[in-house]
Tab-separated table of C-alpha atoms in Angstrom:
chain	number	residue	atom	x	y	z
A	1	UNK	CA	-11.807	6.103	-12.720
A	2	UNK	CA	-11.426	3.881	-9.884
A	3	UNK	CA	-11.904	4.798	-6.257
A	4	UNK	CA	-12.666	3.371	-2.900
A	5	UNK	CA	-14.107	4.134	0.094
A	6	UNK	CA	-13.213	3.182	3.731
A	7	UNK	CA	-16.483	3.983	5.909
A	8	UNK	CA	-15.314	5.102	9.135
A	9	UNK	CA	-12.006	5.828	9.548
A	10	UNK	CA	-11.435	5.116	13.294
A	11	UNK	CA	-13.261	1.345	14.803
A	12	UNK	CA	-13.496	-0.025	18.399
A	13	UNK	CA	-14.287	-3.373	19.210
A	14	UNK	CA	-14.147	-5.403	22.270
A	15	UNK	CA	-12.277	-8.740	22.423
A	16	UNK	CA	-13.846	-11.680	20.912
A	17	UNK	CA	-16.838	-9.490	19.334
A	18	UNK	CA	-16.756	-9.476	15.305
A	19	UNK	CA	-14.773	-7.049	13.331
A	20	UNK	CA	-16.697	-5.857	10.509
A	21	UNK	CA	-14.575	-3.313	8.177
A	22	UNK	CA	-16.510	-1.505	5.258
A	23	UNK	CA	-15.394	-1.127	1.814
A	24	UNK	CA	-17.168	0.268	-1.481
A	25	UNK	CA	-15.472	0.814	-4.612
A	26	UNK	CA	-16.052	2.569	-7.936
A	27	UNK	CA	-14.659	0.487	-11.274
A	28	UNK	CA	-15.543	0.550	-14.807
A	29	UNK	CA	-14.260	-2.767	-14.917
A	30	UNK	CA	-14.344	-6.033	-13.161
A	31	UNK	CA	-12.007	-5.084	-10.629
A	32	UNK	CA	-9.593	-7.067	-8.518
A	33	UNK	CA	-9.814	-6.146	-4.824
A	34	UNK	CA	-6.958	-6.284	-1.976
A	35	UNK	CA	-7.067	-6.056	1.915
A	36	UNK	CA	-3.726	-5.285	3.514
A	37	UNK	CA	-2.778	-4.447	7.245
A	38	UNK	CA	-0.705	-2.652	8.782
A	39	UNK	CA	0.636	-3.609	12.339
A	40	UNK	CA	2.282	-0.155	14.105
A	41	UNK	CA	5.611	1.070	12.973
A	42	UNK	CA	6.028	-1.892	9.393
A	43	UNK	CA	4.689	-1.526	6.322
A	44	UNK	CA	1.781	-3.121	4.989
A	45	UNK	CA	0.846	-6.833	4.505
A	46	UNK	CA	-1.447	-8.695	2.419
A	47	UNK	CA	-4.631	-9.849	4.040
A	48	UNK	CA	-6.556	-11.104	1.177
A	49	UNK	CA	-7.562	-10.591	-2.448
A	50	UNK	CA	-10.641	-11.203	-4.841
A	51	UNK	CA	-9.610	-11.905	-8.312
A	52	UNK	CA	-12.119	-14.073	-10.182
A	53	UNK	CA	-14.258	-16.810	-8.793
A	54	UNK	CA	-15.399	-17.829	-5.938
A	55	UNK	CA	-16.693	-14.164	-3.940
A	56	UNK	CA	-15.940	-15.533	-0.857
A	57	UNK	CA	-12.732	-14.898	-0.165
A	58	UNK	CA	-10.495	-15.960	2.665
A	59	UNK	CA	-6.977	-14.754	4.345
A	60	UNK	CA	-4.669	-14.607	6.452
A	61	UNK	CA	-5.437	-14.317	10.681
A	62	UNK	CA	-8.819	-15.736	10.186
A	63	UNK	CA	-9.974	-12.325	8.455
A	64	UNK	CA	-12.622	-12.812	5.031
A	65	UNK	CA	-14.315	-10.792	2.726
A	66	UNK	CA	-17.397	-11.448	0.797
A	67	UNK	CA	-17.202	-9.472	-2.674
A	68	UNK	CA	-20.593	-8.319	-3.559
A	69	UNK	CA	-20.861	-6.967	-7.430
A	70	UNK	CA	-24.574	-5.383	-6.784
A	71	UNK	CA	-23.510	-3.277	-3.543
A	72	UNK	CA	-20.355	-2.773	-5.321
A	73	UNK	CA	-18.864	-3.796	-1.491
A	74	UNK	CA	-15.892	-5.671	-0.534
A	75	UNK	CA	-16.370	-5.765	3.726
A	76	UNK	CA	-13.672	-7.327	5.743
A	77	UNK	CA	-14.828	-9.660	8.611
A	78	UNK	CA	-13.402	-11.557	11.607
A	79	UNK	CA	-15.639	-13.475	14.202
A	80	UNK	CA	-14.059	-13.040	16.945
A	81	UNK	CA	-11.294	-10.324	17.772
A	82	UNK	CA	-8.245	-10.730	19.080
A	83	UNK	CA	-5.789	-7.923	20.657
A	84	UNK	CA	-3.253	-8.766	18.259
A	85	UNK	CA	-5.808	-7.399	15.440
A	86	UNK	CA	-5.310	-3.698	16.040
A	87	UNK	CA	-3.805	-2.480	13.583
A	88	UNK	CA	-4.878	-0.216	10.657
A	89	UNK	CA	-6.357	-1.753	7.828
A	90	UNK	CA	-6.411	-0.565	4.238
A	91	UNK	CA	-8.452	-1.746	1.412
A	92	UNK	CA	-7.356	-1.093	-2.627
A	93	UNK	CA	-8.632	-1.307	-5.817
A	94	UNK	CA	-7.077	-2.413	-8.694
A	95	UNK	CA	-6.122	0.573	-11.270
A	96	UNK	CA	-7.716	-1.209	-14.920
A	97	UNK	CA	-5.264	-1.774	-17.687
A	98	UNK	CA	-2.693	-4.199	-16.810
A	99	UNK	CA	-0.425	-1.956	-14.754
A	100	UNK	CA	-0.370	-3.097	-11.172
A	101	UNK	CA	-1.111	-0.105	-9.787
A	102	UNK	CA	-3.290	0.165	-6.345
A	103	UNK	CA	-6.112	3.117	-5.740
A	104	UNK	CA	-6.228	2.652	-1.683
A	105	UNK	CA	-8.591	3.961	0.428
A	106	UNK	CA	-7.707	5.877	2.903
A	107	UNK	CA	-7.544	3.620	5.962
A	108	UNK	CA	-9.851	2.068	9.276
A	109	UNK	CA	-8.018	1.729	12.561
A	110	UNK	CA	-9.209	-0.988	14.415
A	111	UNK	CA	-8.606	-0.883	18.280
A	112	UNK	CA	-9.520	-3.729	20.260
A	113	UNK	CA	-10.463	-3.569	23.653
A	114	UNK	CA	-9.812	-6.304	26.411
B	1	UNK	CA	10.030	-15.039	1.333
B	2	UNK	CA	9.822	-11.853	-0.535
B	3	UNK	CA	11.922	-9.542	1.119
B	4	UNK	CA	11.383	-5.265	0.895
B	5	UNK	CA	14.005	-3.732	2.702
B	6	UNK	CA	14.325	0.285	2.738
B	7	UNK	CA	17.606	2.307	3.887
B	8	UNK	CA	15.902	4.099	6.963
B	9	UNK	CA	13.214	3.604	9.254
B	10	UNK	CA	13.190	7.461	10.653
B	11	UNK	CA	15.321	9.943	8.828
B	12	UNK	CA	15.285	14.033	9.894
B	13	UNK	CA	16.429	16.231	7.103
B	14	UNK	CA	16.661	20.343	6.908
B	15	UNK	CA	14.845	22.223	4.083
B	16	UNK	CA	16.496	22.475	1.471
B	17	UNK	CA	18.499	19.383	1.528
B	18	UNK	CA	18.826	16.579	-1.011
B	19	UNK	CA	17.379	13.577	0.297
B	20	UNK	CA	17.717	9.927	-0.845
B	21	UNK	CA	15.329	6.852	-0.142
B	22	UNK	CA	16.655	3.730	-1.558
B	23	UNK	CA	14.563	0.696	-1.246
B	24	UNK	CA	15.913	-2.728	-2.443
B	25	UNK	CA	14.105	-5.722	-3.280
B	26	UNK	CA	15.101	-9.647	-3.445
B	27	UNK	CA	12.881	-11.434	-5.692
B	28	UNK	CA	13.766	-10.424	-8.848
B	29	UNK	CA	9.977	-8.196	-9.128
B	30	UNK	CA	9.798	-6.172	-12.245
B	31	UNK	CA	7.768	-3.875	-10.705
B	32	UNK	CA	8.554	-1.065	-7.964
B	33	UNK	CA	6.464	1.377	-6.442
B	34	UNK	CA	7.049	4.774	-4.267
B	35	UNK	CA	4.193	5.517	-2.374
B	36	UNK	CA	3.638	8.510	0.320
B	37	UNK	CA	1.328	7.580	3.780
B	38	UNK	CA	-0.447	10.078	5.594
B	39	UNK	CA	-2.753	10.260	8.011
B	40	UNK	CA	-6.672	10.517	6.432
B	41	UNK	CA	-5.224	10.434	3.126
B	42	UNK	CA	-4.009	6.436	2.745
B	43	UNK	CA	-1.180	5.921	0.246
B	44	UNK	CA	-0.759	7.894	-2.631
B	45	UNK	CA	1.414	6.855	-5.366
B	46	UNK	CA	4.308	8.725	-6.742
B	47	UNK	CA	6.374	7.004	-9.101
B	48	UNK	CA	6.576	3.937	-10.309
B	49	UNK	CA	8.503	1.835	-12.355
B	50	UNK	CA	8.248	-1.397	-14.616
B	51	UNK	CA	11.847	-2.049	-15.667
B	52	UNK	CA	15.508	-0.939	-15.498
B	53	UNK	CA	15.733	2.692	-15.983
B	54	UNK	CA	12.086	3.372	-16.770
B	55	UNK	CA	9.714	5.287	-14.996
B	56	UNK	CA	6.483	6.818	-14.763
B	57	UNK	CA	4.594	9.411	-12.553
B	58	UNK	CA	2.130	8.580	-10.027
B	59	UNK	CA	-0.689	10.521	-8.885
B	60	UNK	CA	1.706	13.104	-6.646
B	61	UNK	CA	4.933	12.887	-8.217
B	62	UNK	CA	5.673	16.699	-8.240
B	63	UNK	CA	9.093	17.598	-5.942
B	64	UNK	CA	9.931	14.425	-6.363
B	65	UNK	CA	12.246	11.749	-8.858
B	66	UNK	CA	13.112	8.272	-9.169
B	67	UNK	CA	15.996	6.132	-10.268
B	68	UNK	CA	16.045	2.592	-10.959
B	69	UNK	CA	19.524	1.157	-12.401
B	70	UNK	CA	19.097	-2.113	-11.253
B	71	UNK	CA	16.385	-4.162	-11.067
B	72	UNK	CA	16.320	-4.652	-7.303
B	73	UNK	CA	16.629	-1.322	-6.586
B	74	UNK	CA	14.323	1.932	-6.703
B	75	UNK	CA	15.415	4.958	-5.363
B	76	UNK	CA	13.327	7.799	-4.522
B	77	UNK	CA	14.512	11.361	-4.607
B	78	UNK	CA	13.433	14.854	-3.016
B	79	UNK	CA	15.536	17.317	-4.850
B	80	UNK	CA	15.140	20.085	-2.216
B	81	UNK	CA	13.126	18.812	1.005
B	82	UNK	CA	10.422	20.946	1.895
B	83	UNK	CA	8.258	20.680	5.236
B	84	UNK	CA	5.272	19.515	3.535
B	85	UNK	CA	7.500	16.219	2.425
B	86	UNK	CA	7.046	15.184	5.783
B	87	UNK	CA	6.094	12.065	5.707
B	88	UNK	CA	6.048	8.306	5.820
B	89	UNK	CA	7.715	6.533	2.433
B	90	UNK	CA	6.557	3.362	1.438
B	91	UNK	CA	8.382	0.901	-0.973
B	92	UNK	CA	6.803	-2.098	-2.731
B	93	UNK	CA	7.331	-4.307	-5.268
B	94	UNK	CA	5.549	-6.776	-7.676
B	95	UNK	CA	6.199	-9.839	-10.150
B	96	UNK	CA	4.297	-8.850	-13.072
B	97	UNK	CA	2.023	-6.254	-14.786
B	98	UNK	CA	-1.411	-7.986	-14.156
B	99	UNK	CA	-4.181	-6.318	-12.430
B	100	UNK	CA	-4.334	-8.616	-9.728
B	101	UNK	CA	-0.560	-9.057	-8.712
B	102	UNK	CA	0.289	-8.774	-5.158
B	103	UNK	CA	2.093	-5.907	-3.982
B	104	UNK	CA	4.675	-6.443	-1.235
B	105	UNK	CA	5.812	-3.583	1.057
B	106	UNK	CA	8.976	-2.377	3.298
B	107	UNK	CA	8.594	-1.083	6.287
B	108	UNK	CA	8.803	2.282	5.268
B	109	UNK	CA	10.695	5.406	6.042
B	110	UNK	CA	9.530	8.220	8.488
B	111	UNK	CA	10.817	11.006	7.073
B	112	UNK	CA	10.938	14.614	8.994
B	113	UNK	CA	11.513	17.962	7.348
B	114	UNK	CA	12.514	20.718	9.607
């Protein structure tokens, strides 16, 4: 079954400094791999996804991911950090057989301080 | 722009009550989605559904139900609220049954059981 795991559920960073946001996930298959936010008080948003292809993988805000197959890792990075980052941040596995559905981990607050 | 909208932002129900969360969507998605949030846990799904009047459980569907008699429109149902249903209700919606479809979100519903 697929799972993921957020390390660290709560992360402080000061503004400018990089935002680095772990994720490792469990699949029995290739698996497709999403990043969404969520800003306080909306729903959640679409940062980024890995499908096939290149591993690199750019969004939204100047957030990336790199997905790594042997470390079984999907990490979400910024450079530099800007307030308007805080937010919590959720990353989700795709559930195998062509059925859309999401396994999410369970979340990383980011908090950025001035 | 794909639009999510859900009936209420904050809603504060008694135990025991019927409660209704509608969620609509615009962009003619097959796909809808009832998730729960809460803190340390991330989203858990609850029901799902891929077409007009079909449905399926999630991983936490019990004290809960689902209509869909439209297309655009998913409505999730707590038959008698209970304290523990306090929570926040997430809608989304997606264009197809792939494995890597995007998911797009309302901006949920705080519900409170007293």
């Amino acid at each position: 079954a697929q799972s993921v795991t957020q390390l660290g559920s709560h992360v402080s960073v000061s503004e400018g400094a990089l935002v680095l946001l772990r994720c490792n996930y469990s699949s029995s298959v290739p698996p497709y791999l999403f990043w969404y936010v969520q800003y306080p008080n909306q729903g959640l948003q679409l940062l980024l996804k890995y499908t096939t292809g290149a591993t690199l993988v750019k969004g939204i805000n100047g957030f990336e991911a790199e997905f790594k197959k042997s470390e079984t890792s999907f990490h979400l990075t910024k450079p530099s950090a800007h307030m308007s980052d805080a937010a919590e941040y959720f990353c989700a596995v795709s559930d195998s057989g062509a059925t859309n559905k999401l396994i999410f981990g369970t979340g990383t607050l980011l908090a950025v301080q001035p | 722009d794909v639009k999510v909208t859900q009936s209420s932002r904050y809603l504060v129900k008694r135990t025991g009550e019927k409660v209704f969360l509608e969620c609509v969507q615009d962009m003619d998605h097959e796909n809808m989605f009832w998730y729960r949030q809460d803190p340390g846990l991330g989203l858990r799904l609850i029901y799902f559904s891929y077409d007009v009047k079909m449905k399926e459980k999630g991983d936490i569907p019990e004290g809960y139900s689902v209509s869909r008699e439209k297309k655009e429109r998913f409505s999730l149902i707590l038959e008698s609220a209970s304290t523990n249903q306090t929570s926040m209700y997430l809608c989304a919606s997606s264009f197809g049954r792939t494995d890597q479809e995007t998911q797009y979100f309302g901006p949920g519903t705080r519900l409170l059981v007293l």
